[in-house]
Short mmCIF file of C-alpha atoms and ligand atoms in Angstrom, two decimals:
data_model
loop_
_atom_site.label_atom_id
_atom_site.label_comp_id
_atom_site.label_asym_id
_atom_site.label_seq_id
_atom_site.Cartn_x
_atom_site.Cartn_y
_atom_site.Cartn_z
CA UNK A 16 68.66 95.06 110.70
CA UNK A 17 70.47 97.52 113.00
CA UNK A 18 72.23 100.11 111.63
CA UNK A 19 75.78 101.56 112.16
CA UNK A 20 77.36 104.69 112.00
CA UNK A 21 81.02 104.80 111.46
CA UNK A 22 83.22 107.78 111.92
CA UNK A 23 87.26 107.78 111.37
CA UNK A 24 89.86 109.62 112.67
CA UNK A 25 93.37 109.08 111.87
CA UNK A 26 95.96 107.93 109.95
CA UNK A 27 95.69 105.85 107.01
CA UNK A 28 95.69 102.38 109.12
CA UNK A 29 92.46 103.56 111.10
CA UNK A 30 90.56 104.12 107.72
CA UNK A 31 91.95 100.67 106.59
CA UNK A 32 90.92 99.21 110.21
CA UNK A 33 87.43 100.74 109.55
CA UNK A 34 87.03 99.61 105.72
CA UNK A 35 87.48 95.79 107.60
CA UNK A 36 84.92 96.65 110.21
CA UNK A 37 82.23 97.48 107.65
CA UNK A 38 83.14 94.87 106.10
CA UNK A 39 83.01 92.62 108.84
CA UNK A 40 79.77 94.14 110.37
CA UNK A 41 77.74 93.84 106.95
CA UNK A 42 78.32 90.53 106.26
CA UNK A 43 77.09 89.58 109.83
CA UNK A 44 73.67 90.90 109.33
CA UNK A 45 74.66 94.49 110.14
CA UNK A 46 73.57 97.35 107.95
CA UNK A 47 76.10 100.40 107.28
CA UNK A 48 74.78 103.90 107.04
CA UNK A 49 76.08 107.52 106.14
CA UNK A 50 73.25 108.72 108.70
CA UNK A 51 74.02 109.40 112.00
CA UNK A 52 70.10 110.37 112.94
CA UNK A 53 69.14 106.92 112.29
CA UNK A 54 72.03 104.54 113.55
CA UNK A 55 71.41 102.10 116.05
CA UNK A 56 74.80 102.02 117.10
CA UNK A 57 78.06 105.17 116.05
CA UNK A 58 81.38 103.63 116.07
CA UNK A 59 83.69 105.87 116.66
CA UNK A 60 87.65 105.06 115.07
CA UNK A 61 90.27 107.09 117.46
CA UNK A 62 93.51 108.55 117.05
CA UNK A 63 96.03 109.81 119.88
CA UNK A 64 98.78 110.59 118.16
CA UNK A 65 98.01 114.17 118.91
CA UNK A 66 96.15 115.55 122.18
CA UNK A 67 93.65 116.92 120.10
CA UNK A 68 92.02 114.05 118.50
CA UNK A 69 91.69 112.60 121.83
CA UNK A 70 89.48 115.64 123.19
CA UNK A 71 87.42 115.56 119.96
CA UNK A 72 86.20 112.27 121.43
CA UNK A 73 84.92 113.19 124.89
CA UNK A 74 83.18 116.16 123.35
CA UNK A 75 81.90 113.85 120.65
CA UNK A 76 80.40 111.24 122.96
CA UNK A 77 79.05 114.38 124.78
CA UNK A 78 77.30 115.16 121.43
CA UNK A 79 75.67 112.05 120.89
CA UNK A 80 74.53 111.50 124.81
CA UNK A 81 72.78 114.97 124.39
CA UNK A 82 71.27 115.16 121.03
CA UNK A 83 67.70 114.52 121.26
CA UNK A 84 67.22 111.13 120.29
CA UNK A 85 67.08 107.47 121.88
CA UNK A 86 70.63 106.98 123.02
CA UNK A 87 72.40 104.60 120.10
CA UNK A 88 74.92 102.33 121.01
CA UNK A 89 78.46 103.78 121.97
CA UNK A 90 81.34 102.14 120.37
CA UNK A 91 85.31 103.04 120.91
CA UNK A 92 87.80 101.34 118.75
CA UNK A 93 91.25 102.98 117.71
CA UNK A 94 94.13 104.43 120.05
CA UNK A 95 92.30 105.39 122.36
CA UNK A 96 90.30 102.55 123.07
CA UNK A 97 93.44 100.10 122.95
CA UNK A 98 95.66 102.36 125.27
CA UNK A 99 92.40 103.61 127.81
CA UNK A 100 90.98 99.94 128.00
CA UNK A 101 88.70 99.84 130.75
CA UNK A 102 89.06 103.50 131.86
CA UNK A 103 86.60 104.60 128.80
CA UNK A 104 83.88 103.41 130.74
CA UNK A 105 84.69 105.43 134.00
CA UNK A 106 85.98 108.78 131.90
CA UNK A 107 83.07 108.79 129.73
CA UNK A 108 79.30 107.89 130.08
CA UNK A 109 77.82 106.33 127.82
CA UNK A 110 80.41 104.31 125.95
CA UNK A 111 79.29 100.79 125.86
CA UNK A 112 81.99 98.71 123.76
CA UNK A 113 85.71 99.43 123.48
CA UNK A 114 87.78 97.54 120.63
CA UNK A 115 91.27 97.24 120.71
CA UNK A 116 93.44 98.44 117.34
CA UNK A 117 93.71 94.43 116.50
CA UNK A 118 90.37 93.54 117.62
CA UNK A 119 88.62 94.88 114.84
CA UNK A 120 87.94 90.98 113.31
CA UNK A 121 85.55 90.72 116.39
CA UNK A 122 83.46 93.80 115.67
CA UNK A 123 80.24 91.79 115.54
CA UNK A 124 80.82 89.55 117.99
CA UNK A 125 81.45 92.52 120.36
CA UNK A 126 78.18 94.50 119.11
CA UNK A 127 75.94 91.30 119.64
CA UNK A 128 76.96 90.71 123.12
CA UNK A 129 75.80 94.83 123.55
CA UNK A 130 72.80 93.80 122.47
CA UNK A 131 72.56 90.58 124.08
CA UNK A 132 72.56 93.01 127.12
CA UNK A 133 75.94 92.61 128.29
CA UNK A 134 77.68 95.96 129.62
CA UNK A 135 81.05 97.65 129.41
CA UNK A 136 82.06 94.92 126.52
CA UNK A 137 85.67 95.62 126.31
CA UNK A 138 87.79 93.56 123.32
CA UNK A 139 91.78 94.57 123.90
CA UNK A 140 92.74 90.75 122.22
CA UNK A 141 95.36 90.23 119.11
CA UNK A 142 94.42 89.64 115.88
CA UNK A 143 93.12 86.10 114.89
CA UNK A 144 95.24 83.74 113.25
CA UNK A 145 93.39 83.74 110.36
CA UNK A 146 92.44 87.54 110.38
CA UNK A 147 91.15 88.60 107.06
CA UNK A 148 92.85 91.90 105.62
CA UNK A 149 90.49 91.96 102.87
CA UNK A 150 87.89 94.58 102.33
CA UNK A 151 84.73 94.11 100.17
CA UNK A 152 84.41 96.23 97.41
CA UNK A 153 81.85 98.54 98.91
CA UNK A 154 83.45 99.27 101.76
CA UNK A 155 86.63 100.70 100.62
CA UNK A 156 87.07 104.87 100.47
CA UNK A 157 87.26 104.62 97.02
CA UNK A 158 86.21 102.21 94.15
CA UNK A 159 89.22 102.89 92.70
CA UNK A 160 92.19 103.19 95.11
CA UNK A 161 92.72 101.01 98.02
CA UNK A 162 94.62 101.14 100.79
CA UNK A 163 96.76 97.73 101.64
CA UNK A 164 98.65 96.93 104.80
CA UNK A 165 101.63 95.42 104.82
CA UNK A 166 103.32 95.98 108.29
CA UNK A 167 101.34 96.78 111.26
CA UNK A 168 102.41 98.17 114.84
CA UNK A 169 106.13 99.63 115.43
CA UNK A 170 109.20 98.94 117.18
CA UNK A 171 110.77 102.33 116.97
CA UNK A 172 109.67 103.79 120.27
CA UNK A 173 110.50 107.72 119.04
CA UNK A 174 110.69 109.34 122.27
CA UNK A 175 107.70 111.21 121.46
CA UNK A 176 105.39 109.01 120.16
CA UNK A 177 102.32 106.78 121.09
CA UNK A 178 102.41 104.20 118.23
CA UNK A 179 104.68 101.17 119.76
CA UNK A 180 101.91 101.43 122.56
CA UNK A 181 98.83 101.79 121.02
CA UNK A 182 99.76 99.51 118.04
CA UNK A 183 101.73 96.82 119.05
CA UNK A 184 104.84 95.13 118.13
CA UNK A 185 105.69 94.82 114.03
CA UNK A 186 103.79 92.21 112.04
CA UNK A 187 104.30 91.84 108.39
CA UNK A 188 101.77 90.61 105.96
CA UNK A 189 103.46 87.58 103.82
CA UNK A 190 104.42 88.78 100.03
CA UNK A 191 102.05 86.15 98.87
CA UNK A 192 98.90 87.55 100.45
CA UNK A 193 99.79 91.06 99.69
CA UNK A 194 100.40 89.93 95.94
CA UNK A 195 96.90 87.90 96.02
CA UNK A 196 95.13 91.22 97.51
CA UNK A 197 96.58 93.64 94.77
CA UNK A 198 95.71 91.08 91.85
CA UNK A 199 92.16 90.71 93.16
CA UNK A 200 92.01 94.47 93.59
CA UNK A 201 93.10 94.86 89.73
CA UNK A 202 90.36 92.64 88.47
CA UNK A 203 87.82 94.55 90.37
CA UNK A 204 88.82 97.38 88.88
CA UNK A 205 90.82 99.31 91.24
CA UNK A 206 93.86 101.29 89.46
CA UNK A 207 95.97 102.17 92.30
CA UNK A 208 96.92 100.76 95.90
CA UNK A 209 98.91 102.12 98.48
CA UNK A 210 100.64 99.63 100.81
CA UNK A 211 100.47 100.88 103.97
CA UNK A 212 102.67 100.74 107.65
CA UNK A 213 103.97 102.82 110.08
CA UNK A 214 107.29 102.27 108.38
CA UNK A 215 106.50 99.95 105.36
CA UNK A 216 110.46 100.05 104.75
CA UNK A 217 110.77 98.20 107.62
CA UNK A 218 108.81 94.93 106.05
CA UNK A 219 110.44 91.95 107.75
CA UNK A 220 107.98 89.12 106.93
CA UNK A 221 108.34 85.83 108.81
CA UNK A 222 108.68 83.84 105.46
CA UNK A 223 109.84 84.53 102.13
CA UNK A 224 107.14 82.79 100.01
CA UNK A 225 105.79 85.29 96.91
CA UNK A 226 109.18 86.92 97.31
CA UNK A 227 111.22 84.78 95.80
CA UNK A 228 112.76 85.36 92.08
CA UNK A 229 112.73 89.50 93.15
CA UNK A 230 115.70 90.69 93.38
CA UNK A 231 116.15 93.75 96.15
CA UNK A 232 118.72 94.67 98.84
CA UNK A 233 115.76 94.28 101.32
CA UNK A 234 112.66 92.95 101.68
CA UNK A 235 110.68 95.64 101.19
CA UNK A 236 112.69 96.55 97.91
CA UNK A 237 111.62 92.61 97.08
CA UNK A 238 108.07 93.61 97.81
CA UNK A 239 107.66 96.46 95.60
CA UNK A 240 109.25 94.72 92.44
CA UNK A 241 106.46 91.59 93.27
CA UNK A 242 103.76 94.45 93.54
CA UNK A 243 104.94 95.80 89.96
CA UNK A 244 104.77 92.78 88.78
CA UNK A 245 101.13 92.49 88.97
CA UNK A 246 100.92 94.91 86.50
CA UNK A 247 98.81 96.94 88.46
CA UNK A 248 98.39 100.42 86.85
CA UNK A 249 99.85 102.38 89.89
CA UNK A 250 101.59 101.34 93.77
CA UNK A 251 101.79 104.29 96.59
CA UNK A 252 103.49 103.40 99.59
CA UNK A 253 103.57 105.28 103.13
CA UNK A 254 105.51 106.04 105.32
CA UNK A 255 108.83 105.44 105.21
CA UNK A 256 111.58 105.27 107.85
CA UNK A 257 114.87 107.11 107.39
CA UNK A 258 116.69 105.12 109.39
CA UNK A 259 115.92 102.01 107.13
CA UNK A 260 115.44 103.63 103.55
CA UNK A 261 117.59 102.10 101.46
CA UNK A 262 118.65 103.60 97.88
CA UNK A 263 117.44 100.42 96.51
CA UNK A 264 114.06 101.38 96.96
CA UNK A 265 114.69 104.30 94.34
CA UNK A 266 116.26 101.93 92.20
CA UNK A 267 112.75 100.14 92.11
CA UNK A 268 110.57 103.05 91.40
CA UNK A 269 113.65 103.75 88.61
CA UNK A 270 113.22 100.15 86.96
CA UNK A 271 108.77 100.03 87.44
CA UNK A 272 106.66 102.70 85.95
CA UNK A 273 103.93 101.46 88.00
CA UNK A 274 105.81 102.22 91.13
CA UNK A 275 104.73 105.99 91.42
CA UNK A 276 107.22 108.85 91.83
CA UNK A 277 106.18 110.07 95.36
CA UNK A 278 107.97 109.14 98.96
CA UNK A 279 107.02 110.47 102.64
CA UNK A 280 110.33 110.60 104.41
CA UNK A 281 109.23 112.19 107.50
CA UNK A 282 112.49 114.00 109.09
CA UNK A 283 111.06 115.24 112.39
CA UNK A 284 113.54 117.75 113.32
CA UNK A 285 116.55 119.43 111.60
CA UNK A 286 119.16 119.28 114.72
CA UNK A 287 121.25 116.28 115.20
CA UNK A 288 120.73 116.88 118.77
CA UNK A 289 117.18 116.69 119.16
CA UNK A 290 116.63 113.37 116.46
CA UNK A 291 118.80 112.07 118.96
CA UNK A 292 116.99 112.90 122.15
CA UNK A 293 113.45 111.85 120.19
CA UNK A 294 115.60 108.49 119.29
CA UNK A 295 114.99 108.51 115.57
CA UNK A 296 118.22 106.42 114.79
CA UNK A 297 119.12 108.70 111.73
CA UNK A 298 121.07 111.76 111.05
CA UNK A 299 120.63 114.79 109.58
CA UNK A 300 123.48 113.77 106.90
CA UNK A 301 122.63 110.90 106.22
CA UNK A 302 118.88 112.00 105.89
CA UNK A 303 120.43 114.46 103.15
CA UNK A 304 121.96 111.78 101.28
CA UNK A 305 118.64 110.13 100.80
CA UNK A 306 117.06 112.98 99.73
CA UNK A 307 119.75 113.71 97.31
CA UNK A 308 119.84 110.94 95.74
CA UNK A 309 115.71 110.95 95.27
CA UNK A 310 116.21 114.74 93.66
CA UNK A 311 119.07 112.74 91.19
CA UNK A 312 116.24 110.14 90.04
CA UNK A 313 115.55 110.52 86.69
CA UNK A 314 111.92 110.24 87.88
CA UNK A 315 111.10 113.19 89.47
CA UNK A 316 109.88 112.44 92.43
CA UNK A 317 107.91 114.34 94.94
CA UNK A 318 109.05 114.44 98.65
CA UNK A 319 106.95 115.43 101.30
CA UNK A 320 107.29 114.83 105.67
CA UNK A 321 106.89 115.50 108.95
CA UNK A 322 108.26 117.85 111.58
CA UNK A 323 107.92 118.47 115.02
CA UNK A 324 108.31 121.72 116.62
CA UNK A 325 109.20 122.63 120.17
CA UNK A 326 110.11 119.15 121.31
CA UNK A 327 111.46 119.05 124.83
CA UNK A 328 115.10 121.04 124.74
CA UNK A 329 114.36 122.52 120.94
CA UNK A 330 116.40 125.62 120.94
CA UNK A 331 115.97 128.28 118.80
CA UNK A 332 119.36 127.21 117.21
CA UNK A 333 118.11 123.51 116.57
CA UNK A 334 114.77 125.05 115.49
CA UNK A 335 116.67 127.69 112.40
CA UNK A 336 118.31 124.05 111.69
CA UNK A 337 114.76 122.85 111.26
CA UNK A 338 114.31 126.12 109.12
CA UNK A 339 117.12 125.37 106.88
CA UNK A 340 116.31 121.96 105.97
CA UNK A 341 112.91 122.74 105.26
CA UNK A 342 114.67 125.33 102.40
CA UNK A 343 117.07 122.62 101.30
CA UNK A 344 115.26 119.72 100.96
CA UNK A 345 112.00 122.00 99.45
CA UNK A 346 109.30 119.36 100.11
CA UNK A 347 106.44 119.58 98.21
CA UNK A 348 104.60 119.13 101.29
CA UNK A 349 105.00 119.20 105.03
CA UNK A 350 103.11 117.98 107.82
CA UNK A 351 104.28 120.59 111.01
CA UNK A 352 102.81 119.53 114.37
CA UNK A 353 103.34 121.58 117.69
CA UNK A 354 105.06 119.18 120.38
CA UNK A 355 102.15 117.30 122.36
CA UNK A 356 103.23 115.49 125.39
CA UNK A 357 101.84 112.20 125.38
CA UNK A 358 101.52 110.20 128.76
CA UNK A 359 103.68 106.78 128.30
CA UNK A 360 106.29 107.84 126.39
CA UNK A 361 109.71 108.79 127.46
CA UNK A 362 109.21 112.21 126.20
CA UNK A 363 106.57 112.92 128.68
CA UNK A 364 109.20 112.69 131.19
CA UNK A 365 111.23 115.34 130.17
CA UNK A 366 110.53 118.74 130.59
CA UNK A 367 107.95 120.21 127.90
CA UNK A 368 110.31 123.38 128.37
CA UNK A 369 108.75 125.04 125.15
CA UNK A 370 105.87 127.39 125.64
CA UNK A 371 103.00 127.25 123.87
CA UNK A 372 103.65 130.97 122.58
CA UNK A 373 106.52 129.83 121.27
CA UNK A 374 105.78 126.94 119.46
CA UNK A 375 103.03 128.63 117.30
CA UNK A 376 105.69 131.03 116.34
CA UNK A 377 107.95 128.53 115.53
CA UNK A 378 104.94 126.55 113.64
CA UNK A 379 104.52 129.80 111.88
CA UNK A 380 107.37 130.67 110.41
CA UNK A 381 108.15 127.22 109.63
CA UNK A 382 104.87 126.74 107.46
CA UNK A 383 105.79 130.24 106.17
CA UNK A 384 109.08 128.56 104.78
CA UNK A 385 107.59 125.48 103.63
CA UNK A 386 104.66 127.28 102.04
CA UNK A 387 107.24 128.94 99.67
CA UNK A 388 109.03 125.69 99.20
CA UNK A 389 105.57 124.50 98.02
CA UNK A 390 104.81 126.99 95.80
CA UNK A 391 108.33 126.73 93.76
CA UNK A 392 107.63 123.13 93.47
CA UNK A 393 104.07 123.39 92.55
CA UNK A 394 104.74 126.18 89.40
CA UNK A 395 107.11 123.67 88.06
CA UNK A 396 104.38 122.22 86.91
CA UNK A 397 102.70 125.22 85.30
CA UNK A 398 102.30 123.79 81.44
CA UNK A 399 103.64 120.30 81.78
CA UNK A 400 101.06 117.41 81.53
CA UNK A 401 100.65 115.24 84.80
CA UNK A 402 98.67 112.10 84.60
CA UNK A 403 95.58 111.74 87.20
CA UNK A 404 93.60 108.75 88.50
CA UNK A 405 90.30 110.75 88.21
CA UNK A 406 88.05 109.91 91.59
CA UNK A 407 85.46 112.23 92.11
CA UNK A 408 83.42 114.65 90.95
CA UNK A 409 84.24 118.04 92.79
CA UNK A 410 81.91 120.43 94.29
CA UNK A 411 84.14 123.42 93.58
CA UNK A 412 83.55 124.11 89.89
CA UNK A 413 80.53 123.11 87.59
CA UNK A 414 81.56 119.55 85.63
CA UNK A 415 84.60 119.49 87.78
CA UNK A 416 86.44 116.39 88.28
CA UNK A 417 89.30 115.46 91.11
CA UNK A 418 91.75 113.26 91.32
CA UNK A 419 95.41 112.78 92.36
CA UNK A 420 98.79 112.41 89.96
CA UNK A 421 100.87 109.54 90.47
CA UNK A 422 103.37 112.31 92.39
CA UNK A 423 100.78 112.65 94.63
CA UNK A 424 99.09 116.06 94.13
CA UNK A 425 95.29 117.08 94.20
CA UNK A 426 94.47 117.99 90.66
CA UNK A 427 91.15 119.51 89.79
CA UNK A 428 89.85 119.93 85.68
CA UNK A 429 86.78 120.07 83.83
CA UNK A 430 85.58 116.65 82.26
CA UNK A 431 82.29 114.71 82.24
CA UNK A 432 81.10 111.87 84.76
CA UNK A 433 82.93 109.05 82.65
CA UNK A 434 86.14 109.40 83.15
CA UNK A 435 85.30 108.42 86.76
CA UNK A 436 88.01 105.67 87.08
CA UNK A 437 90.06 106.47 84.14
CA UNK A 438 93.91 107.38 84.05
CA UNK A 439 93.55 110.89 81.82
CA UNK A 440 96.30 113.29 81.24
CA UNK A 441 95.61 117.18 82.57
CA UNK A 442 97.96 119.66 81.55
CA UNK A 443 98.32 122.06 84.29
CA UNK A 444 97.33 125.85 84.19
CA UNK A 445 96.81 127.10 87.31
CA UNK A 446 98.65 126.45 90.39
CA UNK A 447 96.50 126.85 94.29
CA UNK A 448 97.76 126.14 97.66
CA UNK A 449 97.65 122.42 98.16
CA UNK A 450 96.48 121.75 94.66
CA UNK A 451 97.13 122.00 91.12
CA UNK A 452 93.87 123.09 88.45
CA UNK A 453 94.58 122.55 84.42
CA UNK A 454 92.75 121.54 81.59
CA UNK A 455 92.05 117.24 79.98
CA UNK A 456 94.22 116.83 77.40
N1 5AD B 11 103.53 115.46 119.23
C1 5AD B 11 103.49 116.05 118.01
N2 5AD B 11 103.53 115.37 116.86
C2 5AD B 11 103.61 114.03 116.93
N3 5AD B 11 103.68 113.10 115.98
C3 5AD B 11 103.73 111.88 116.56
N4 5AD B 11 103.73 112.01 117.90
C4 5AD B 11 103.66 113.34 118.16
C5 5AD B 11 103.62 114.11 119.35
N5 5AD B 11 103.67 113.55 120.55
C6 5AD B 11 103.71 113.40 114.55
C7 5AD B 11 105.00 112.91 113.91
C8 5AD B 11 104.56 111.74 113.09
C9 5AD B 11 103.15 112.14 112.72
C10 5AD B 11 102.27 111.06 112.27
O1 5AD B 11 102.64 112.73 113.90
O2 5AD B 11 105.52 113.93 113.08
O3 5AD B 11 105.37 111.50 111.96
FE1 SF4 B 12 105.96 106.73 116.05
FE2 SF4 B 12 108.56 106.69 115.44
FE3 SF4 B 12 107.06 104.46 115.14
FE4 SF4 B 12 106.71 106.55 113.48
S1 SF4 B 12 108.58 105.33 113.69
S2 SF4 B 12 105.09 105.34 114.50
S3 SF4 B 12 107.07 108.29 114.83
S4 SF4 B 12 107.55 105.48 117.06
#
């Protein structure tokens, strides 16, 4: 049986994409392994969202090619493979397979014509018609959350981004395959899903069936009152799109219990002027409405986004606007990523007129601002009870346990192995960076 290695980078769509190609490669006679040493082949799941990521992989196929062992089989898959193609094989020796981001259904049929002795086996292809989104139960991250798409690709083209390329035009999942996925998840014991897009509030599906009877301003609204039917103990979902987040949605987490009290409403900028030069389709008022009316809900729900800093143009006035919505919205998280330019977007055409310099300060002092936004959100929480899916054991205390609260936050305690699984309340006594420590009630 040869084995595979399988290494992820990315957002939560590449782990999903990989979950299916485990999947897909162990039930055609492949065998998955946590041990590089040994693989026959390393697949290697790619992001480009960011320059970064990209360079980790041309050092990383550097690694392999050099470590002193027989060369394994070099596979691409991701953003990188879909939007490089054919170029992989030039840029980089030693890759042998490239697989596009809806290729994935064809893993094995791409790794047996490698070892059939064909070279440079390239899949860029759509998905199948009958493409299965359905991972087996030992192949998901987590025995007791899973991750399920809903919408795939984008049609938003943000200036700045490399999505719409690398991923494709928007496909929605129908609500009836969605709904059959979360009730087979529930009777094999998962306790929490998260539907998953690159804007799941922009679910369009080509039919209504396993919608009907919902009521819901939009689809997606539909869609999460036919998830919370299924009674499933708890539904994530990420990420949302300003531009199409409707106030029904908060109606629906309002009305289902199930439907947990946590949105990612990424904002990207705090100037009008530069959401409309990245093309984002939403302004900064009417991005403050939404997140008004989320701080009214009588659920308390936790906020957290995205920003950009030092996008082409970004003055320091349209940066301090940045600043102050950072200190009015006060997020209880914040993703802040320095401007890359990424070739084949309209961005990269205009001037990256930013320095370097002075987007780390900028990065700086707005992580300094959000860092204090976090911390007044986090010591709310100082004595109140939270409830946690418990899902690991954790390596930083003795008997420590890990999990996450239905508002999304890490939350460590002391408990013994069986809880694994379990929905326990943890009433909270200590308050870290990104986390929250307290004791099982
Ligand atoms: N440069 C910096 N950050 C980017 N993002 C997307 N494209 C770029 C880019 N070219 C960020 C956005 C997005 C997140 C996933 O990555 O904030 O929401
Ligand atoms: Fe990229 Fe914008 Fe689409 Fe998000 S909505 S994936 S930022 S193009």
């Amino acid at each position: 049986m040869k084995k595979v290695y399988l290494e992820t980078y990315g957002c939560q769509m590449n782990v999903s994409d990989s979950e299916r190609v485990a999947s897909n490669l162990a039930g055609n006679g492949y065998e998955m392994t946590e041990n590089e040493e040994n693989a026959d082949v390393i697949l290697i799941n790619t992001c480009s969202v960011r320059e970064k990521a990209e360079h980790k992989l041309y050092s990383r196929v550097g690694r392999i090619r050099h470590a002193d062992r027989p060369k394994p089989v070099i596979g691409v898959m991701g953003c990188v493979a879909q939007l490089e193609g054919n170029t992989l094989f030039k840029k980089i020796e030693g890759v042998d397979l490239v697989l596009g981001t809806r290729a994935v259904g064809r893993a094995a049929k791409a790794l047996s014509s490698v070892f059939e002795g064909k070279t440079d086996v390239i899949d860029l292809g759509e998905r199948e018609e009958n493409y299965d989104w359905t991972v087996a139960d030992t192949h998901r991250h987590s025995p007791y959350v899973a991750f399920v798409p809903i919408i795939e690709g984008c049609n938003k083209f943000c200036t700045y981004c490399i999505v719409p390329f690398s991923r494709g035009r928007e496909r929605s999942l129908t609500a009836a395959e969605i709904v059959r996925q979360v009730l087979e998840l529930r009777r094999n014991g998962v306790r929490e899903v998260h539907l998953i897009g690159q804007n799941v509030n922009s679910y369009r599906p080509e039919s209504n069936v396993g919608l009907e009877g919902f009521e819901g301003k939009s689809a997606f609204s539909k869609l999460l009152r036919a998830v919370a039917a299924t009674g499933i103990e708890r539904i994530k979902f990420t990420t949302s799109f300003p531009r199409d987040f409707h106030e029904d949605i908060v109606d629906a987490i309002e009305e289902h219990p199930n439907l947990c009290n946590w949105v990612h409403l990424p904002v990207q900028s705090g100037s009008n002027r530069v959401l409309k030069h990245m093309k984002r389709g939403h302004t900064i008022d009417r991005y403050l409405k939404q997140i008004d009316r989320l701080r009214a809900s009588s659920r308390d729900i936790a906020i957290t986004t995205d920003i950009i800093v030092g996008f082409p143009g970004e003055t320091e006035q349209d940066f301090q606007e940045s600043v102050d919505l950072v200190k009015y919205c006060g997020y209880d998280s914040a993703y802040i990523f320095r401007y890359s330019p990424r070739p084949g977007t309209p961005a990269f055409e205009m001037e990256d007129d930013v320095t370097d310099a002075e987007k780390t300060l900028r990065f700086l002092e707005l992580e300094k601002e959000q860092k204090a936004s976090q911390n007044r959100r986090l010591t709310r929480y100082l004595g109140a009870e939270v409830s946690v899916l418990v899902e690991n054991r954790s390596t930083r205390t003795e008997n420590g346990l890990t999990g996450h609260s239905t508002c999304h936050k890490i939350v460590n305690f002391v408990g013994s192995d069986d809880l694994l699984g379990q929905v326990v309340n943890v009433k909270i006594n200590e308050i870290k960076t990104n986390s929250l420590f307290g004791e099982l009630v």
